[in-house]
């Protein structure tokens, strides 16, 4: 190759690519849309009830610690904090914890005094008494009959 060939190549005007018209762009866009498969229409699925949380097992020392701390919180009137600990123990399939947790919601047990803005909830009490009864608490069965009357 000689320098004259390079020079002649530089001197040639290279045509810029033609810009497509608006019509060409619109046509290409419509073709692309038609080529796509239609999106499936979502069908309504019946709401499935939430599965119960998996039972978590706690060792005896941890369970005893949770129960002792929850009882001490209840004696000073900190029902909200006690509920958290009792719920953790009840979810580990402890009938006593489920029973005590139900009592923290029971209007008959809480009485009329307002302990740190804790209000009674008969529905929640019933649910936890039922859970305690299913775990083997005879006292929970008795409270369920009293609560339903």
Short mmCIF file of N, CA and C in Angstrom, two decimals:
data_model
loop_
_atom_site.label_atom_id
_atom_site.label_comp_id
_atom_site.label_asym_id
_atom_site.label_seq_id
_atom_site.Cartn_x
_atom_site.Cartn_y
_atom_site.Cartn_z
N UNK A 1 0.83 -1.17 0.00
CA UNK A 1 0.00 0.00 0.00
C UNK A 1 0.87 1.24 0.00
N UNK A 2 0.41 2.15 -0.71
CA UNK A 2 1.17 3.39 -0.80
C UNK A 2 0.41 4.49 -0.09
N UNK A 3 1.12 5.54 0.15
CA UNK A 3 0.49 6.68 0.82
C UNK A 3 -0.60 7.32 -0.02
N UNK A 4 -0.48 7.16 -1.33
CA UNK A 4 -1.50 7.75 -2.19
C UNK A 4 -2.84 7.06 -2.02
N UNK A 5 -2.80 5.75 -1.77
CA UNK A 5 -4.06 5.04 -1.55
C UNK A 5 -4.69 5.48 -0.24
N UNK A 6 -3.89 5.66 0.77
CA UNK A 6 -4.43 6.11 2.05
C UNK A 6 -4.98 7.51 1.93
N UNK A 7 -4.27 8.32 1.20
CA UNK A 7 -4.72 9.69 1.03
C UNK A 7 -6.01 9.73 0.25
N UNK A 8 -6.12 8.86 -0.78
CA UNK A 8 -7.35 8.86 -1.56
C UNK A 8 -8.52 8.33 -0.74
N UNK A 9 -8.26 7.41 0.17
CA UNK A 9 -9.33 6.88 1.02
C UNK A 9 -9.83 7.92 1.99
N UNK A 10 -8.93 8.76 2.46
CA UNK A 10 -9.34 9.81 3.37
C UNK A 10 -10.15 10.88 2.66
N UNK A 11 -9.86 11.03 1.39
CA UNK A 11 -10.50 12.10 0.66
C UNK A 11 -11.92 11.76 0.27
N UNK A 12 -12.25 10.45 0.26
CA UNK A 12 -13.59 10.07 -0.16
C UNK A 12 -14.60 10.48 0.90
N UNK A 13 -15.71 10.95 0.44
CA UNK A 13 -16.80 11.28 1.37
C UNK A 13 -17.58 10.00 1.66
N UNK A 14 -17.70 9.71 2.92
CA UNK A 14 -18.46 8.53 3.34
C UNK A 14 -19.86 9.01 3.66
N UNK A 15 -20.84 8.39 3.01
CA UNK A 15 -22.22 8.81 3.20
C UNK A 15 -22.70 8.37 4.58
N UNK A 16 -23.33 9.27 5.27
CA UNK A 16 -23.89 8.96 6.59
C UNK A 16 -25.12 8.08 6.41
N UNK A 17 -25.38 7.17 7.36
CA UNK A 17 -26.57 6.32 7.22
C UNK A 17 -27.82 7.19 7.27
N UNK A 18 -28.80 6.77 6.49
CA UNK A 18 -30.05 7.53 6.41
C UNK A 18 -30.84 7.36 7.70
N UNK A 19 -31.42 8.44 8.20
CA UNK A 19 -32.25 8.41 9.40
C UNK A 19 -33.64 7.93 9.01
N UNK A 20 -34.18 6.93 9.75
CA UNK A 20 -35.51 6.43 9.37
C UNK A 20 -36.58 7.48 9.62
N UNK A 21 -37.61 7.42 8.82
CA UNK A 21 -38.70 8.38 8.96
C UNK A 21 -39.59 7.98 10.14
N UNK A 22 -40.44 8.88 10.55
CA UNK A 22 -41.38 8.59 11.65
C UNK A 22 -42.29 7.43 11.27
N UNK A 23 -42.69 7.39 10.01
CA UNK A 23 -43.56 6.30 9.55
C UNK A 23 -42.86 4.96 9.66
N UNK A 24 -41.59 4.91 9.30
CA UNK A 24 -40.82 3.66 9.36
C UNK A 24 -40.67 3.20 10.81
N UNK A 25 -40.44 4.14 11.70
CA UNK A 25 -40.31 3.80 13.12
C UNK A 25 -41.64 3.29 13.65
N UNK A 26 -42.73 3.97 13.33
CA UNK A 26 -44.06 3.55 13.80
C UNK A 26 -44.41 2.18 13.26
N UNK A 27 -44.11 1.93 12.00
CA UNK A 27 -44.41 0.63 11.40
C UNK A 27 -43.60 -0.47 12.07
N UNK A 28 -42.32 -0.22 12.32
CA UNK A 28 -41.46 -1.21 12.97
C UNK A 28 -41.95 -1.49 14.40
N UNK A 29 -42.37 -0.44 15.08
CA UNK A 29 -42.87 -0.59 16.44
C UNK A 29 -44.15 -1.43 16.46
N UNK A 30 -45.08 -1.15 15.55
CA UNK A 30 -46.32 -1.91 15.48
C UNK A 30 -46.05 -3.37 15.13
N UNK A 31 -45.11 -3.61 14.25
CA UNK A 31 -44.76 -4.99 13.89
C UNK A 31 -44.18 -5.73 15.08
N UNK A 32 -43.35 -5.05 15.85
CA UNK A 32 -42.76 -5.68 17.04
C UNK A 32 -43.83 -6.01 18.07
N UNK A 33 -44.80 -5.11 18.25
CA UNK A 33 -45.88 -5.36 19.20
C UNK A 33 -46.74 -6.54 18.77
N UNK A 34 -47.02 -6.63 17.48
CA UNK A 34 -47.85 -7.72 16.99
C UNK A 34 -47.12 -9.05 17.07
N UNK A 35 -45.81 -9.03 16.97
CA UNK A 35 -45.03 -10.26 17.02
C UNK A 35 -44.95 -10.84 18.43
N UNK A 36 -45.16 -9.99 19.44
CA UNK A 36 -45.09 -10.47 20.82
C UNK A 36 -46.32 -11.30 21.13
N UNK A 37 -46.14 -12.30 21.97
CA UNK A 37 -47.27 -13.12 22.40
C UNK A 37 -48.11 -12.30 23.38
N UNK A 38 -49.42 -12.46 23.33
CA UNK A 38 -50.25 -11.70 24.28
C UNK A 38 -49.98 -12.15 25.71
N UNK A 39 -49.99 -11.19 26.61
CA UNK A 39 -49.74 -11.49 28.02
C UNK A 39 -50.95 -12.25 28.58
N UNK A 40 -50.70 -13.31 29.34
CA UNK A 40 -51.83 -14.05 29.91
C UNK A 40 -52.59 -13.17 30.91
N UNK A 41 -53.88 -13.31 30.89
CA UNK A 41 -54.72 -12.55 31.80
C UNK A 41 -54.72 -13.29 33.13
N UNK A 42 -54.33 -12.60 34.21
CA UNK A 42 -54.30 -13.30 35.51
C UNK A 42 -55.71 -13.65 35.95
N UNK A 43 -55.86 -14.86 36.43
CA UNK A 43 -57.15 -15.30 36.94
C UNK A 43 -57.17 -15.13 38.45
N UNK A 44 -58.34 -14.90 38.95
CA UNK A 44 -58.49 -14.74 40.40
C UNK A 44 -58.33 -16.10 41.06
N UNK A 45 -57.46 -16.16 42.04
CA UNK A 45 -57.23 -17.38 42.79
C UNK A 45 -57.85 -17.18 44.16
N UNK A 46 -58.58 -18.18 44.61
CA UNK A 46 -59.20 -18.08 45.93
C UNK A 46 -58.11 -17.92 46.97
N UNK A 47 -58.33 -17.02 47.89
CA UNK A 47 -57.35 -16.77 48.95
C UNK A 47 -57.24 -18.00 49.84
N UNK A 48 -56.04 -18.49 49.95
CA UNK A 48 -55.79 -19.65 50.81
C UNK A 48 -55.50 -19.15 52.22
N UNK A 49 -56.03 -19.82 53.22
CA UNK A 49 -55.70 -19.39 54.58
C UNK A 49 -54.22 -19.56 54.83
N UNK A 50 -53.69 -18.65 55.61
CA UNK A 50 -52.26 -18.69 55.91
C UNK A 50 -51.95 -19.95 56.72
N UNK A 51 -50.90 -20.65 56.34
CA UNK A 51 -50.56 -21.84 57.12
C UNK A 51 -50.09 -21.43 58.51
N UNK A 52 -50.33 -22.28 59.49
CA UNK A 52 -49.87 -21.93 60.83
C UNK A 52 -48.36 -21.84 60.85
N UNK A 53 -47.83 -20.95 61.69
CA UNK A 53 -46.38 -20.84 61.74
C UNK A 53 -45.77 -22.15 62.19
N UNK A 54 -44.62 -22.49 61.65
CA UNK A 54 -44.00 -23.75 62.06
C UNK A 54 -43.67 -23.73 63.54
N UNK A 55 -43.88 -24.86 64.16
CA UNK A 55 -43.61 -24.96 65.59
C UNK A 55 -42.11 -24.88 65.82
N UNK A 56 -41.73 -23.97 66.68
CA UNK A 56 -40.33 -23.82 67.00
C UNK A 56 -40.08 -24.47 68.35
N UNK A 57 -39.10 -25.29 68.41
CA UNK A 57 -38.81 -25.94 69.67
C UNK A 57 -37.77 -25.12 70.43
N UNK A 58 -37.98 -25.05 71.72
CA UNK A 58 -37.05 -24.37 72.60
C UNK A 58 -36.55 -25.37 73.63
N UNK A 59 -35.31 -25.24 74.02
CA UNK A 59 -34.81 -26.14 75.05
C UNK A 59 -35.45 -25.75 76.39
N UNK A 60 -35.39 -26.64 77.35
CA UNK A 60 -36.06 -26.45 78.63
C UNK A 60 -35.57 -25.21 79.37
N UNK A 61 -34.27 -24.94 79.30
CA UNK A 61 -33.73 -23.77 80.00
C UNK A 61 -34.25 -22.47 79.39
N UNK A 62 -34.28 -22.40 78.08
CA UNK A 62 -34.78 -21.20 77.41
C UNK A 62 -36.25 -20.99 77.72
N UNK A 63 -37.03 -22.08 77.66
CA UNK A 63 -38.45 -22.00 77.96
C UNK A 63 -38.69 -21.56 79.40
N UNK A 64 -37.93 -22.11 80.33
CA UNK A 64 -38.07 -21.71 81.74
C UNK A 64 -37.70 -20.24 81.93
N UNK A 65 -36.67 -19.79 81.24
CA UNK A 65 -36.26 -18.39 81.34
C UNK A 65 -37.33 -17.45 80.79
N UNK A 66 -37.92 -17.83 79.65
CA UNK A 66 -39.00 -17.01 79.08
C UNK A 66 -40.19 -16.92 80.03
N UNK A 67 -40.55 -18.04 80.60
CA UNK A 67 -41.71 -18.07 81.51
C UNK A 67 -41.44 -17.26 82.77
N UNK A 68 -40.25 -17.40 83.34
CA UNK A 68 -39.92 -16.66 84.56
C UNK A 68 -39.92 -15.15 84.29
N UNK A 69 -39.33 -14.75 83.18
CA UNK A 69 -39.29 -13.32 82.84
C UNK A 69 -40.69 -12.79 82.55
N UNK A 70 -41.51 -13.55 81.84
CA UNK A 70 -42.87 -13.12 81.54
C UNK A 70 -43.69 -12.95 82.83
N UNK A 71 -43.54 -13.89 83.75
CA UNK A 71 -44.29 -13.79 85.02
C UNK A 71 -43.84 -12.57 85.81
N UNK A 72 -42.54 -12.29 85.82
CA UNK A 72 -42.06 -11.12 86.56
C UNK A 72 -42.55 -9.83 85.90
N UNK A 73 -42.62 -9.80 84.58
CA UNK A 73 -43.16 -8.62 83.89
C UNK A 73 -44.64 -8.44 84.19
N UNK A 74 -45.36 -9.54 84.31
CA UNK A 74 -46.79 -9.45 84.61
C UNK A 74 -47.02 -8.91 86.02
N UNK A 75 -46.15 -9.28 86.96
CA UNK A 75 -46.33 -8.81 88.33
C UNK A 75 -46.10 -7.31 88.44
N UNK A 76 -45.25 -6.75 87.58
CA UNK A 76 -45.05 -5.30 87.64
C UNK A 76 -45.99 -4.55 86.70
N UNK A 77 -46.84 -5.31 85.98
CA UNK A 77 -47.85 -4.68 85.14
C UNK A 77 -47.44 -4.43 83.71
N UNK A 78 -46.31 -4.95 83.28
CA UNK A 78 -45.88 -4.76 81.90
C UNK A 78 -46.40 -5.91 81.04
N UNK A 79 -47.70 -5.84 80.78
CA UNK A 79 -48.38 -6.92 80.07
C UNK A 79 -47.91 -7.02 78.62
N UNK A 80 -47.68 -5.90 77.97
CA UNK A 80 -47.26 -5.92 76.55
C UNK A 80 -45.95 -6.69 76.38
N UNK A 81 -44.99 -6.44 77.23
CA UNK A 81 -43.70 -7.14 77.13
C UNK A 81 -43.87 -8.62 77.49
N UNK A 82 -44.71 -8.89 78.48
CA UNK A 82 -44.96 -10.28 78.88
C UNK A 82 -45.61 -11.05 77.73
N UNK A 83 -46.51 -10.40 77.00
CA UNK A 83 -47.17 -11.06 75.87
C UNK A 83 -46.16 -11.51 74.82
N UNK A 84 -45.17 -10.69 74.56
CA UNK A 84 -44.16 -11.06 73.57
C UNK A 84 -43.42 -12.34 73.97
N UNK A 85 -43.03 -12.41 75.23
CA UNK A 85 -42.30 -13.58 75.71
C UNK A 85 -43.20 -14.81 75.75
N UNK A 86 -44.44 -14.61 76.20
CA UNK A 86 -45.37 -15.73 76.28
C UNK A 86 -45.74 -16.26 74.90
N UNK A 87 -45.85 -15.36 73.93
CA UNK A 87 -46.17 -15.81 72.58
C UNK A 87 -45.04 -16.66 72.01
N UNK A 88 -43.83 -16.26 72.29
CA UNK A 88 -42.69 -17.06 71.82
C UNK A 88 -42.71 -18.44 72.45
N UNK A 89 -42.99 -18.50 73.74
CA UNK A 89 -43.05 -19.80 74.42
C UNK A 89 -44.26 -20.61 73.95
N UNK A 90 -45.39 -19.95 73.74
CA UNK A 90 -46.59 -20.66 73.28
C UNK A 90 -46.39 -21.23 71.87
N UNK A 91 -45.68 -20.50 71.03
CA UNK A 91 -45.39 -21.00 69.68
C UNK A 91 -44.45 -22.19 69.70
N UNK A 92 -43.81 -22.42 70.83
CA UNK A 92 -42.95 -23.60 70.99
C UNK A 92 -43.75 -24.76 71.59
N UNK A 93 -45.09 -24.65 71.48
CA UNK A 93 -46.01 -25.71 71.92
C UNK A 93 -46.05 -25.90 73.43
N UNK A 94 -45.95 -24.81 74.19
CA UNK A 94 -46.05 -24.88 75.64
C UNK A 94 -47.46 -24.48 76.06
N UNK A 95 -48.20 -25.41 76.67
CA UNK A 95 -49.59 -25.17 77.05
C UNK A 95 -49.71 -24.10 78.13
N UNK A 96 -48.79 -24.10 79.09
CA UNK A 96 -48.83 -23.12 80.17
C UNK A 96 -48.64 -21.71 79.62
N UNK A 97 -47.73 -21.56 78.71
CA UNK A 97 -47.50 -20.24 78.11
C UNK A 97 -48.72 -19.78 77.33
N UNK A 98 -49.34 -20.68 76.58
CA UNK A 98 -50.55 -20.32 75.83
C UNK A 98 -51.67 -19.93 76.78
N UNK A 99 -51.79 -20.63 77.90
CA UNK A 99 -52.82 -20.32 78.89
C UNK A 99 -52.56 -18.94 79.51
N UNK A 100 -51.33 -18.69 79.92
CA UNK A 100 -51.01 -17.38 80.50
C UNK A 100 -51.20 -16.25 79.50
N UNK A 101 -50.85 -16.51 78.25
CA UNK A 101 -51.04 -15.51 77.22
C UNK A 101 -52.53 -15.22 77.03
N UNK A 102 -53.35 -16.24 77.04
CA UNK A 102 -54.80 -16.04 76.94
C UNK A 102 -55.30 -15.18 78.10
N UNK A 103 -54.75 -15.40 79.26
CA UNK A 103 -55.18 -14.62 80.43
C UNK A 103 -54.84 -13.13 80.27
N UNK A 104 -53.78 -12.82 79.53
CA UNK A 104 -53.43 -11.41 79.36
C UNK A 104 -54.43 -10.69 78.46
N UNK A 105 -55.27 -11.45 77.76
CA UNK A 105 -56.31 -10.86 76.92
C UNK A 105 -57.70 -11.00 77.54
N UNK A 106 -57.85 -11.88 78.50
CA UNK A 106 -59.16 -12.21 79.09
C UNK A 106 -59.72 -11.05 79.89
N UNK A 107 -60.92 -10.55 79.54
CA UNK A 107 -61.51 -9.43 80.28
C UNK A 107 -61.75 -9.76 81.75
N UNK A 108 -62.09 -11.01 82.06
CA UNK A 108 -62.35 -11.39 83.45
C UNK A 108 -61.07 -11.38 84.27
N UNK A 109 -59.95 -11.71 83.66
CA UNK A 109 -58.68 -11.75 84.38
C UNK A 109 -58.09 -10.35 84.50
N UNK A 110 -58.13 -9.59 83.42
CA UNK A 110 -57.57 -8.24 83.46
C UNK A 110 -58.39 -7.32 84.36
N UNK A 111 -59.69 -7.55 84.42
CA UNK A 111 -60.54 -6.70 85.24
C UNK A 111 -60.74 -5.35 84.59
N UNK A 112 -61.05 -4.37 85.40
CA UNK A 112 -61.34 -3.04 84.87
C UNK A 112 -60.15 -2.11 84.91
N UNK A 113 -59.12 -2.47 85.67
CA UNK A 113 -57.98 -1.56 85.75
C UNK A 113 -57.20 -1.58 84.45
N UNK A 114 -56.73 -0.42 84.06
CA UNK A 114 -55.98 -0.26 82.83
C UNK A 114 -54.50 -0.34 83.17
N UNK A 115 -53.87 -1.46 82.84
CA UNK A 115 -52.47 -1.67 83.13
C UNK A 115 -51.65 -1.25 81.92
N UNK A 116 -51.05 -0.08 82.00
CA UNK A 116 -50.22 0.44 80.92
C UNK A 116 -50.94 0.39 79.57
N UNK A 117 -52.16 0.85 79.54
CA UNK A 117 -52.98 0.95 78.33
C UNK A 117 -53.26 -0.39 77.66
N UNK A 118 -53.30 -1.45 78.42
CA UNK A 118 -53.63 -2.77 77.88
C UNK A 118 -55.13 -2.95 77.99
N UNK A 119 -55.75 -3.29 76.87
CA UNK A 119 -57.19 -3.52 76.87
C UNK A 119 -57.46 -5.00 76.66
N UNK A 120 -58.57 -5.44 77.18
CA UNK A 120 -58.97 -6.84 77.05
C UNK A 120 -59.44 -7.10 75.62
N UNK A 121 -59.27 -8.34 75.18
CA UNK A 121 -59.71 -8.76 73.85
C UNK A 121 -60.23 -10.18 73.99
N UNK A 122 -61.54 -10.31 74.11
CA UNK A 122 -62.14 -11.62 74.34
C UNK A 122 -61.86 -12.59 73.18
N UNK A 123 -61.83 -12.08 71.96
CA UNK A 123 -61.54 -12.95 70.80
C UNK A 123 -60.15 -13.53 70.85
N UNK A 124 -59.17 -12.68 71.16
CA UNK A 124 -57.79 -13.18 71.26
C UNK A 124 -57.67 -14.14 72.44
N UNK A 125 -58.34 -13.82 73.54
CA UNK A 125 -58.31 -14.71 74.71
C UNK A 125 -58.87 -16.09 74.33
N UNK A 126 -59.99 -16.09 73.61
CA UNK A 126 -60.60 -17.35 73.19
C UNK A 126 -59.65 -18.14 72.30
N UNK A 127 -59.01 -17.47 71.36
CA UNK A 127 -58.08 -18.16 70.46
C UNK A 127 -56.93 -18.80 71.23
N UNK A 128 -56.36 -18.06 72.17
CA UNK A 128 -55.24 -18.61 72.94
C UNK A 128 -55.69 -19.69 73.92
N UNK A 129 -56.90 -19.56 74.49
CA UNK A 129 -57.42 -20.63 75.35
C UNK A 129 -57.62 -21.91 74.53
N UNK A 130 -58.12 -21.76 73.30
CA UNK A 130 -58.31 -22.92 72.44
C UNK A 130 -56.97 -23.57 72.12
N UNK A 131 -55.97 -22.76 71.86
CA UNK A 131 -54.65 -23.30 71.57
C UNK A 131 -54.09 -24.04 72.79
N UNK A 132 -54.26 -23.43 73.98
CA UNK A 132 -53.78 -24.07 75.21
C UNK A 132 -54.53 -25.37 75.46
N UNK A 133 -55.84 -25.37 75.20
CA UNK A 133 -56.63 -26.59 75.38
C UNK A 133 -56.17 -27.67 74.42
N UNK A 134 -55.86 -27.30 73.20
CA UNK A 134 -55.38 -28.30 72.23
C UNK A 134 -54.00 -28.85 72.62
N UNK A 135 -53.26 -28.06 73.41
CA UNK A 135 -51.96 -28.53 73.89
C UNK A 135 -52.07 -29.32 75.20
N UNK A 136 -53.31 -29.45 75.70
CA UNK A 136 -53.53 -30.30 76.86
C UNK A 136 -53.88 -29.59 78.16
N UNK A 137 -54.18 -28.32 78.15
CA UNK A 137 -54.49 -27.60 79.38
C UNK A 137 -55.97 -27.76 79.75
N UNK A 138 -56.21 -28.43 80.88
CA UNK A 138 -57.58 -28.61 81.36
C UNK A 138 -58.15 -27.28 81.85
N UNK A 139 -57.32 -26.45 82.46
CA UNK A 139 -57.76 -25.14 82.94
C UNK A 139 -58.22 -24.27 81.77
N UNK A 140 -57.55 -24.39 80.65
CA UNK A 140 -57.94 -23.61 79.46
C UNK A 140 -59.32 -24.05 78.98
N UNK A 141 -59.61 -25.35 79.02
CA UNK A 141 -60.96 -25.82 78.63
C UNK A 141 -62.02 -25.23 79.54
N UNK A 142 -61.72 -25.16 80.84
CA UNK A 142 -62.68 -24.61 81.81
C UNK A 142 -62.90 -23.12 81.53
N UNK A 143 -61.83 -22.39 81.25
CA UNK A 143 -61.95 -20.95 80.97
C UNK A 143 -62.70 -20.71 79.66
N UNK A 144 -62.56 -21.61 78.70
CA UNK A 144 -63.29 -21.47 77.44
C UNK A 144 -64.80 -21.55 77.67
N UNK A 145 -65.21 -22.47 78.53
CA UNK A 145 -66.64 -22.58 78.82
C UNK A 145 -67.14 -21.36 79.56
N UNK A 146 -66.32 -20.82 80.46
CA UNK A 146 -66.70 -19.60 81.20
C UNK A 146 -66.74 -18.40 80.26
N UNK A 147 -65.82 -18.33 79.36
CA UNK A 147 -65.74 -17.21 78.44
C UNK A 147 -66.93 -17.21 77.46
N UNK A 148 -67.37 -18.39 77.06
CA UNK A 148 -68.48 -18.47 76.11
C UNK A 148 -69.83 -18.18 76.76
N UNK A 149 -69.90 -18.23 78.09
CA UNK A 149 -71.18 -17.94 78.79
C UNK A 149 -71.36 -16.48 79.05
#
